[in-house]
Tab-separated table of C-alpha atoms in Angstrom:
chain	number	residue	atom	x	y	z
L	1	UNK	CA	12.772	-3.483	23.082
L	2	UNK	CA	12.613	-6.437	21.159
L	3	UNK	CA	16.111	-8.134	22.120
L	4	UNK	CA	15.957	-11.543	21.429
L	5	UNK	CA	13.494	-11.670	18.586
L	6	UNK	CA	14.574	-12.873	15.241
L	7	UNK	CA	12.756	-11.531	12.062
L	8	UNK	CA	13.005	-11.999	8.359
L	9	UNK	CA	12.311	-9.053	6.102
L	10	UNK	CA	11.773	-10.383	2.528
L	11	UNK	CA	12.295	-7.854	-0.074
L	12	UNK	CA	10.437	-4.655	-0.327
L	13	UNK	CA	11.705	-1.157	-1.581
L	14	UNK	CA	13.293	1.934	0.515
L	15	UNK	CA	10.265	1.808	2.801
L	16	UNK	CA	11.771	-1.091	4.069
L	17	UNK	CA	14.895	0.339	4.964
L	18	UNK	CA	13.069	2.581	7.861
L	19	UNK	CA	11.633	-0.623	8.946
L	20	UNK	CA	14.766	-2.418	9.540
L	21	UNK	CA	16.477	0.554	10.880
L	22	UNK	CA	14.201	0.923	13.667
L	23	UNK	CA	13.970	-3.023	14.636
L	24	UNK	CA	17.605	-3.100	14.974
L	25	UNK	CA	17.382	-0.197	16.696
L	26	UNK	CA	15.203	-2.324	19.137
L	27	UNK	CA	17.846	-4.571	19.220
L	28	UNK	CA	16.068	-7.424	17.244
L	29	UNK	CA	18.306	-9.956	15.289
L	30	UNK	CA	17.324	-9.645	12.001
L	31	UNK	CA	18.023	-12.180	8.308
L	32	UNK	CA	17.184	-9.508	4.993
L	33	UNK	CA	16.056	-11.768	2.248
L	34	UNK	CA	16.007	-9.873	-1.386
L	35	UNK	CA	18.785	-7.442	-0.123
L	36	UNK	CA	22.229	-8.240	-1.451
L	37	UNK	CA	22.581	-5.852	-3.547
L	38	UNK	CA	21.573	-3.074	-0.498
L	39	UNK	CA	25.404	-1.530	-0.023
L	40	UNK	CA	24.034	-0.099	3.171
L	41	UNK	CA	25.077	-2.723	6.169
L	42	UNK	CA	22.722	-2.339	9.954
L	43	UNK	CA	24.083	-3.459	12.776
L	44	UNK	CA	22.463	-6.479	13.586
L	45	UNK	CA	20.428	-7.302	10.165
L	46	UNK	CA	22.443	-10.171	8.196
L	47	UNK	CA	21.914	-10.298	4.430
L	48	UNK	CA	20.729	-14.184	3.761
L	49	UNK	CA	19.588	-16.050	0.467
L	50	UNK	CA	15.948	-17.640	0.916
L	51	UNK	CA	17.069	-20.778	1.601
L	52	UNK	CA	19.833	-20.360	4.121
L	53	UNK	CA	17.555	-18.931	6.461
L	54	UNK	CA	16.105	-21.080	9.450
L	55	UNK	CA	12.849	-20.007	9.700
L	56	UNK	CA	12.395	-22.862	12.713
L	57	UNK	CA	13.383	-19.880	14.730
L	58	UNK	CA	11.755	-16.983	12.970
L	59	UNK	CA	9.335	-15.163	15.497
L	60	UNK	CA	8.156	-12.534	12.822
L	61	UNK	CA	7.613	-12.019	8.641
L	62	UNK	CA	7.739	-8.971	6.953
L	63	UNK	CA	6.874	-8.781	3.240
L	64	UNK	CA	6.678	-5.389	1.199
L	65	UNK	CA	3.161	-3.654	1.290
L	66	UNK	CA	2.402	-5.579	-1.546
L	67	UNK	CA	3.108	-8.870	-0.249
L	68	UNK	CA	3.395	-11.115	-2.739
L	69	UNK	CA	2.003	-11.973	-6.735
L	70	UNK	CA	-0.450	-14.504	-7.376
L	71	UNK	CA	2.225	-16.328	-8.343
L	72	UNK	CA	3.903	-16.287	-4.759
L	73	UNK	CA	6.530	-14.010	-5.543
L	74	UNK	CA	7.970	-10.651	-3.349
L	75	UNK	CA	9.074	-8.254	-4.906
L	76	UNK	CA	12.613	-7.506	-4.061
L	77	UNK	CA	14.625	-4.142	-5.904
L	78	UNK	CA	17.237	-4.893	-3.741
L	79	UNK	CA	17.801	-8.223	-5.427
L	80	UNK	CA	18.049	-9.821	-9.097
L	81	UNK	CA	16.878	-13.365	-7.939
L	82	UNK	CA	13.353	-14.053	-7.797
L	83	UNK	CA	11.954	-14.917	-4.023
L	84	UNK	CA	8.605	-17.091	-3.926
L	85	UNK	CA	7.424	-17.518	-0.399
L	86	UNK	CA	5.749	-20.863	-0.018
L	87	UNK	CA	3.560	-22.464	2.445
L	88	UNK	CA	6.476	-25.292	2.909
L	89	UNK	CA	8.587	-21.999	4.323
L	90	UNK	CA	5.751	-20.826	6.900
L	91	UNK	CA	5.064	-24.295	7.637
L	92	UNK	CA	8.734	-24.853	9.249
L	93	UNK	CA	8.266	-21.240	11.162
L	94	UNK	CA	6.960	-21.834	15.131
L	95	UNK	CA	3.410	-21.378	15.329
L	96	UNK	CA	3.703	-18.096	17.018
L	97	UNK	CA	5.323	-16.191	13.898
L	98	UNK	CA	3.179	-13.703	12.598
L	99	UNK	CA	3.648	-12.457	8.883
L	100	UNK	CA	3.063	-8.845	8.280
L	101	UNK	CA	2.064	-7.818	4.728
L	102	UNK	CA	0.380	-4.173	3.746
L	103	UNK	CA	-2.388	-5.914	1.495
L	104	UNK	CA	-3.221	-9.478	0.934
L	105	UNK	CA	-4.680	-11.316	-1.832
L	106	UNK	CA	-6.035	-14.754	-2.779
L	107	UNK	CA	-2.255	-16.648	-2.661
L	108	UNK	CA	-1.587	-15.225	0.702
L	109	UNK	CA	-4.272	-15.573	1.987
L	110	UNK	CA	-4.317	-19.522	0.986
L	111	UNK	CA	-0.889	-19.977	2.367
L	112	UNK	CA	-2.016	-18.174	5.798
L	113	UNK	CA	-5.068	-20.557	5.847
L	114	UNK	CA	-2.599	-24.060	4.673
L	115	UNK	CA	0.032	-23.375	7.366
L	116	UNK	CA	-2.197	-21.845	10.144
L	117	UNK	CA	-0.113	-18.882	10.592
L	118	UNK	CA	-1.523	-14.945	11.757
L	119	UNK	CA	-1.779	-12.812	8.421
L	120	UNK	CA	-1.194	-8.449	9.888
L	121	UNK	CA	-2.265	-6.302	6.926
L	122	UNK	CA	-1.310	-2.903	8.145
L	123	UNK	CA	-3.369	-0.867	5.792
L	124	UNK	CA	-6.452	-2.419	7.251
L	125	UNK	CA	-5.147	-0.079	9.950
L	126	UNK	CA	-7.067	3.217	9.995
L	127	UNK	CA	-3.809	4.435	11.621
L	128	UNK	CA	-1.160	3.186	8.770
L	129	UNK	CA	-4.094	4.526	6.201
L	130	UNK	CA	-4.424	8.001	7.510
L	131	UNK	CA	-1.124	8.465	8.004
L	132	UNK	CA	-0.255	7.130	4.481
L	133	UNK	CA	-2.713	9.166	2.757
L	134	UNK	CA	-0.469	12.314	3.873
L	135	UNK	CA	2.305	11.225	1.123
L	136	UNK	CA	-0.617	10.160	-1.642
L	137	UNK	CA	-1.868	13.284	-1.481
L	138	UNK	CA	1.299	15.119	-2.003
L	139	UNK	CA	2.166	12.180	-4.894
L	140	UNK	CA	-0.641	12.906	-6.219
L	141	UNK	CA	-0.707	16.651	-7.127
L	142	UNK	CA	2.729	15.237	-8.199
L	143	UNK	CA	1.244	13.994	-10.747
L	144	UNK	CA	-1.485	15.998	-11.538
L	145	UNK	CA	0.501	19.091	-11.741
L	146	UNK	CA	3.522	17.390	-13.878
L	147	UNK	CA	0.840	16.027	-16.089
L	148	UNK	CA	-1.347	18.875	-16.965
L	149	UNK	CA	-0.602	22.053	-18.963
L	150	UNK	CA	-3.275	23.800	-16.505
L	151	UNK	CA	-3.126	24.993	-13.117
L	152	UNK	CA	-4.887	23.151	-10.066
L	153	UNK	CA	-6.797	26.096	-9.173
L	154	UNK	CA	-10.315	26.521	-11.210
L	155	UNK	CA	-9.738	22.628	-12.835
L	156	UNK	CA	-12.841	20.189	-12.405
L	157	UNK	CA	-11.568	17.435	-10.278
L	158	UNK	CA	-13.855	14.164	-10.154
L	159	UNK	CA	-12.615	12.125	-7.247
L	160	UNK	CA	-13.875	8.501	-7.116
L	161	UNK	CA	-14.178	6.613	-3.632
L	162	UNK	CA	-13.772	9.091	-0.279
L	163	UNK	CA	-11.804	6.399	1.652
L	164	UNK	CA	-9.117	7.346	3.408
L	165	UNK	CA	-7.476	9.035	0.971
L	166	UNK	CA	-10.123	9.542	-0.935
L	167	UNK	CA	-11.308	11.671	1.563
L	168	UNK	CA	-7.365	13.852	2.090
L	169	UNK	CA	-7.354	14.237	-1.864
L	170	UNK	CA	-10.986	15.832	-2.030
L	171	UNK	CA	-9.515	17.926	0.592
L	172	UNK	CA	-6.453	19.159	-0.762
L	173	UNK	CA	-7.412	19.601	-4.208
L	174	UNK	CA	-10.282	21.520	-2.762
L	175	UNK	CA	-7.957	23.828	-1.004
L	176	UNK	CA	-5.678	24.738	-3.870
L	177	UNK	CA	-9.187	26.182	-5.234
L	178	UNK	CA	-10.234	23.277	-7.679
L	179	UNK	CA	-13.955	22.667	-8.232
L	180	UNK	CA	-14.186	19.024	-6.778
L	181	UNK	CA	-16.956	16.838	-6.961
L	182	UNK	CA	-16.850	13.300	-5.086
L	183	UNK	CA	-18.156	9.677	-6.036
L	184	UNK	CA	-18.968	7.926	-3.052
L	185	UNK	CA	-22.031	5.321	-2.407
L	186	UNK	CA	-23.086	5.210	1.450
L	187	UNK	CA	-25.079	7.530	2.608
L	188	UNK	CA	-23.259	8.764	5.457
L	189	UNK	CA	-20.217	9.352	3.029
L	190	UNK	CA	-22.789	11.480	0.581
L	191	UNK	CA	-23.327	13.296	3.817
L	192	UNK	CA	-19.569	13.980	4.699
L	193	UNK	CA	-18.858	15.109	0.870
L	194	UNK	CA	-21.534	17.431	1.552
L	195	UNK	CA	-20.065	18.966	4.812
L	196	UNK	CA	-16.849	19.282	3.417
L	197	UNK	CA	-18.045	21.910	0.966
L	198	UNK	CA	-18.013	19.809	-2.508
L	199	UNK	CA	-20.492	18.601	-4.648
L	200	UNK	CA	-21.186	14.464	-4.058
L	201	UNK	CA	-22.607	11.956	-6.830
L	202	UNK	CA	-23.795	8.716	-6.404
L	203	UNK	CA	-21.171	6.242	-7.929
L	204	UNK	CA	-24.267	4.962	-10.166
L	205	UNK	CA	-24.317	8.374	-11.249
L	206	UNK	CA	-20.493	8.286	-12.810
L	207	UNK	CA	-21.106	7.856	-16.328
L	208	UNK	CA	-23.624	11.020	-16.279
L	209	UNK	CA	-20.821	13.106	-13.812
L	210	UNK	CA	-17.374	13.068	-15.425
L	211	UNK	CA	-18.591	14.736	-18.702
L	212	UNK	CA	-16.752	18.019	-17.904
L	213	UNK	CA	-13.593	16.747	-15.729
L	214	UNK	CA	-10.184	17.818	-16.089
L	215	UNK	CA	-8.678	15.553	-13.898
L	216	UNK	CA	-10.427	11.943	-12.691
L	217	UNK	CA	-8.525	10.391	-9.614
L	218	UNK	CA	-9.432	6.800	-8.722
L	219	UNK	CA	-9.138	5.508	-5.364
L	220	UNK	CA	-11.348	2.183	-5.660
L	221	UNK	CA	-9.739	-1.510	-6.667
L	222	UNK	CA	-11.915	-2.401	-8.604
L	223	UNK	CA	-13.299	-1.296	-12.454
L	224	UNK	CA	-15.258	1.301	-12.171
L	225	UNK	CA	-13.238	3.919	-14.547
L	226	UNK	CA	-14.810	1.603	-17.451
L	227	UNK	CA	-14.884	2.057	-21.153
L	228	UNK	CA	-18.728	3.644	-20.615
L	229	UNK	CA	-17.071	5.894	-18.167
L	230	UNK	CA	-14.185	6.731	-20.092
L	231	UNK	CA	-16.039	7.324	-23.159
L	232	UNK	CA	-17.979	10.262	-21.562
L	233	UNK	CA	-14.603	12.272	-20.499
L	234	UNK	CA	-13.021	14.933	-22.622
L	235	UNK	CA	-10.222	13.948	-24.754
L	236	UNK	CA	-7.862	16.203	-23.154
L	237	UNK	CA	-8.637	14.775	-18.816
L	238	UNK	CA	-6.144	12.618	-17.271
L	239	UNK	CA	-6.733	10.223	-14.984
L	240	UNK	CA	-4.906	9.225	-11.837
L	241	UNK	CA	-5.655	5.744	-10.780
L	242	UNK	CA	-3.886	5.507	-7.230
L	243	UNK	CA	-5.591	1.579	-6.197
L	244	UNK	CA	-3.765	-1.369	-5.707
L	245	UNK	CA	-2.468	-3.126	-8.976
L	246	UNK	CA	-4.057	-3.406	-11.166
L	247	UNK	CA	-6.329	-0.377	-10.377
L	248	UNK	CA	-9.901	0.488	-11.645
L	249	UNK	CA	-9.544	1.816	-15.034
L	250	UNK	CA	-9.939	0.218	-18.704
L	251	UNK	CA	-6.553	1.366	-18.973
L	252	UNK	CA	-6.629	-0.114	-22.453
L	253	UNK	CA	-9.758	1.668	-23.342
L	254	UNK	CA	-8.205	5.004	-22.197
L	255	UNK	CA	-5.094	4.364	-24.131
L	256	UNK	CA	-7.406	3.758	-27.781
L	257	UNK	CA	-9.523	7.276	-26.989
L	258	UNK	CA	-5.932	8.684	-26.616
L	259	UNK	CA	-6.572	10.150	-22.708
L	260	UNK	CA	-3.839	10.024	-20.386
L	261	UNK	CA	-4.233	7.413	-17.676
L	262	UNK	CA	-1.692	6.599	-15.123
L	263	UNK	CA	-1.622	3.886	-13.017
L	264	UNK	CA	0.196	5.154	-9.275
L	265	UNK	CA	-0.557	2.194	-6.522
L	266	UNK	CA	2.339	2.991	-3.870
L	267	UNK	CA	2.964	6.327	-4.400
L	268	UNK	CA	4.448	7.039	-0.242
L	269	UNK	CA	7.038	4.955	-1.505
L	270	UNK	CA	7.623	6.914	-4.492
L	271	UNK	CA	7.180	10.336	-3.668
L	272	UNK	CA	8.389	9.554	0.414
L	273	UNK	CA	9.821	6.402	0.831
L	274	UNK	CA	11.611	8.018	4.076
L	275	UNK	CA	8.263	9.206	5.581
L	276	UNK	CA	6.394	6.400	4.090
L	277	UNK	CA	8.738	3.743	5.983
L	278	UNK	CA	8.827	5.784	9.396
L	279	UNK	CA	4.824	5.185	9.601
L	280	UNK	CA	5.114	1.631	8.739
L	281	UNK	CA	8.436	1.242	11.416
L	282	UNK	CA	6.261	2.675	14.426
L	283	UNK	CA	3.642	0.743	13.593
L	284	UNK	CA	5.341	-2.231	13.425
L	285	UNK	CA	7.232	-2.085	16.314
L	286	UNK	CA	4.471	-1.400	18.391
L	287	UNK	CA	2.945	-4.596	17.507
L	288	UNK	CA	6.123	-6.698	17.463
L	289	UNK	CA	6.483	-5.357	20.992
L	290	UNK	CA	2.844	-6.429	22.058
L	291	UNK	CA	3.678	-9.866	20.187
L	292	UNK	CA	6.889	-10.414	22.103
L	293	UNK	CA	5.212	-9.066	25.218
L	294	UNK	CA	2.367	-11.429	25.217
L	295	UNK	CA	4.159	-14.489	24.292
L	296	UNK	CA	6.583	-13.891	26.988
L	297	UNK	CA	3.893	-13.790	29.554
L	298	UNK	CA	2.203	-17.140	28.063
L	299	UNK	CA	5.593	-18.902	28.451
L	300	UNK	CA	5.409	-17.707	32.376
């Protein structure tokens, strides 16, 4: 249980709303920042403006899975007014407060380092990850199937990065009988692609592999669908660029050659917000419980 805990969730989509279902569930007392326009009401979860909230007695942060911008600010559907979280709001928080976040990136990670806080990014869990691939996958051939005028079985599927879900996509595309080949660069990941029954490529290699793809799915945050890339596909592939904003493809490139590429970063939350929010909730709870558990037995 987590009675006697107070937490602020800052804005977030429905994924959020399994998260705060299950704290209060646990009986946690709980200020929703970025939710006034929510018409659902939980027991114990009080709908608060940024700056009415005393965060003095905050034990615990949650931000969407993207955190925040560059800029500071959480994004918040829930809400028309613009939230910025600031290192003068963790600063007030008791030193114990944790913030929770799905990613990071060079402004959170600055205001965790100013105010001497403990930054949780849950999909540096290979738990949150593998479950979270489940819903990519299916979001995914979504896509690919919405987007295509062909069927999944017999395309050529080039799948860039076998992470996580790098890795479930090769595997499902596979199984619906598409001829998948996999960009990966250790040598132990060469060796998986291999045992997995597709054909692997060295990500060096990419410019020289994608000449005959269908469908190009990129899982890595960082350019590496580039204009050389993209200049070797056929007119008619699309691309599916599932990593974090703002994803690994000359997107502007694609667009001039007049190929098809979308840009899908959160798809759980898309395709399976419900599902996608249940994985998060346990998660969370778990460690909010261990958090709670362990300060409680330092205050002894």
């Amino acid at each position: 249980m987590l009675t006697g805990m107070q937490i602020a969730v800052i804005g977030g989509d429905a994924r959020q709303l399994e998260i705060i279902r299950k704290l209060t569930e646990l009986d946690a007392r709980i200020s929703l920042i970025g939710f006034e326009q929510l018409d659902h009401a939980f027991t114990g979860a009080v709908k608060e403006k940024l700056e009415e909230v005393d965060f003095t007695n905050i034990d615990a942060i949650i931000l969407p899975v993207a955190g925040t911008n560059l800029e500071g600010q959480v994004e918040t559907i829930f809400s028309n007014e613009k939230v910025i979280l600031t290192e003068e709001i963790l600063s007030k928080t008791p030193e114990h407060c944790t913030i929770y976040s799905g990613i990071s990136n060079t402004y959170l990670n600055h205001l965790i380092d100013q105010s001497k806080r403990t930054l949780v990014q849950l999909f540096s869990r290979d738990d949150v990850a593998i479950y979270n691939s489940i819903p990519t996958v299916e979001g995914t051939l979504m896509m690919a199937i919405q987007h295509t005028d062909f069927t999944i079985h017999g395309s050529k599927v080039t799948v860039l990065g076998l992470g996580r879900c790098g890795m479930s996509i090769a595997r499902a595309f596979h199984a619906l009988g598409a001829k998948v080949k996999v960009g990966a660069r250790k040598s132990e990941h060469i060796a998986r692609i291999t045992e997995m029954g597709v054909t692997p490529f060295h990500l060096n290699n990419t410019v020289q592999e994608v000449s005959d793809t269908d469908i190009l799915i990129n899982t890595i945050p960082y350019l590496i669908v580039s204009a050389a890339v993209i200049s070797k596909l056929p007119a008619n592939t699309l691309i599916i660029d599932i990593a974090s904003k703002p994803g690994g493809t000359d997107f502007r490139y694609a667009e001039k050659r007049g190929i098809k590429a979308l840009l899908a970063p959160s798809l759980p939350g898309i395709v399976a917000p419900k599902t996608a929010g249940q994985i998060l909730a346990d998660v969370l709870s778990q460690l909010l419980q261990e958090s709670l558990y362990n300060r409680k037995g330092k205050e002894k």
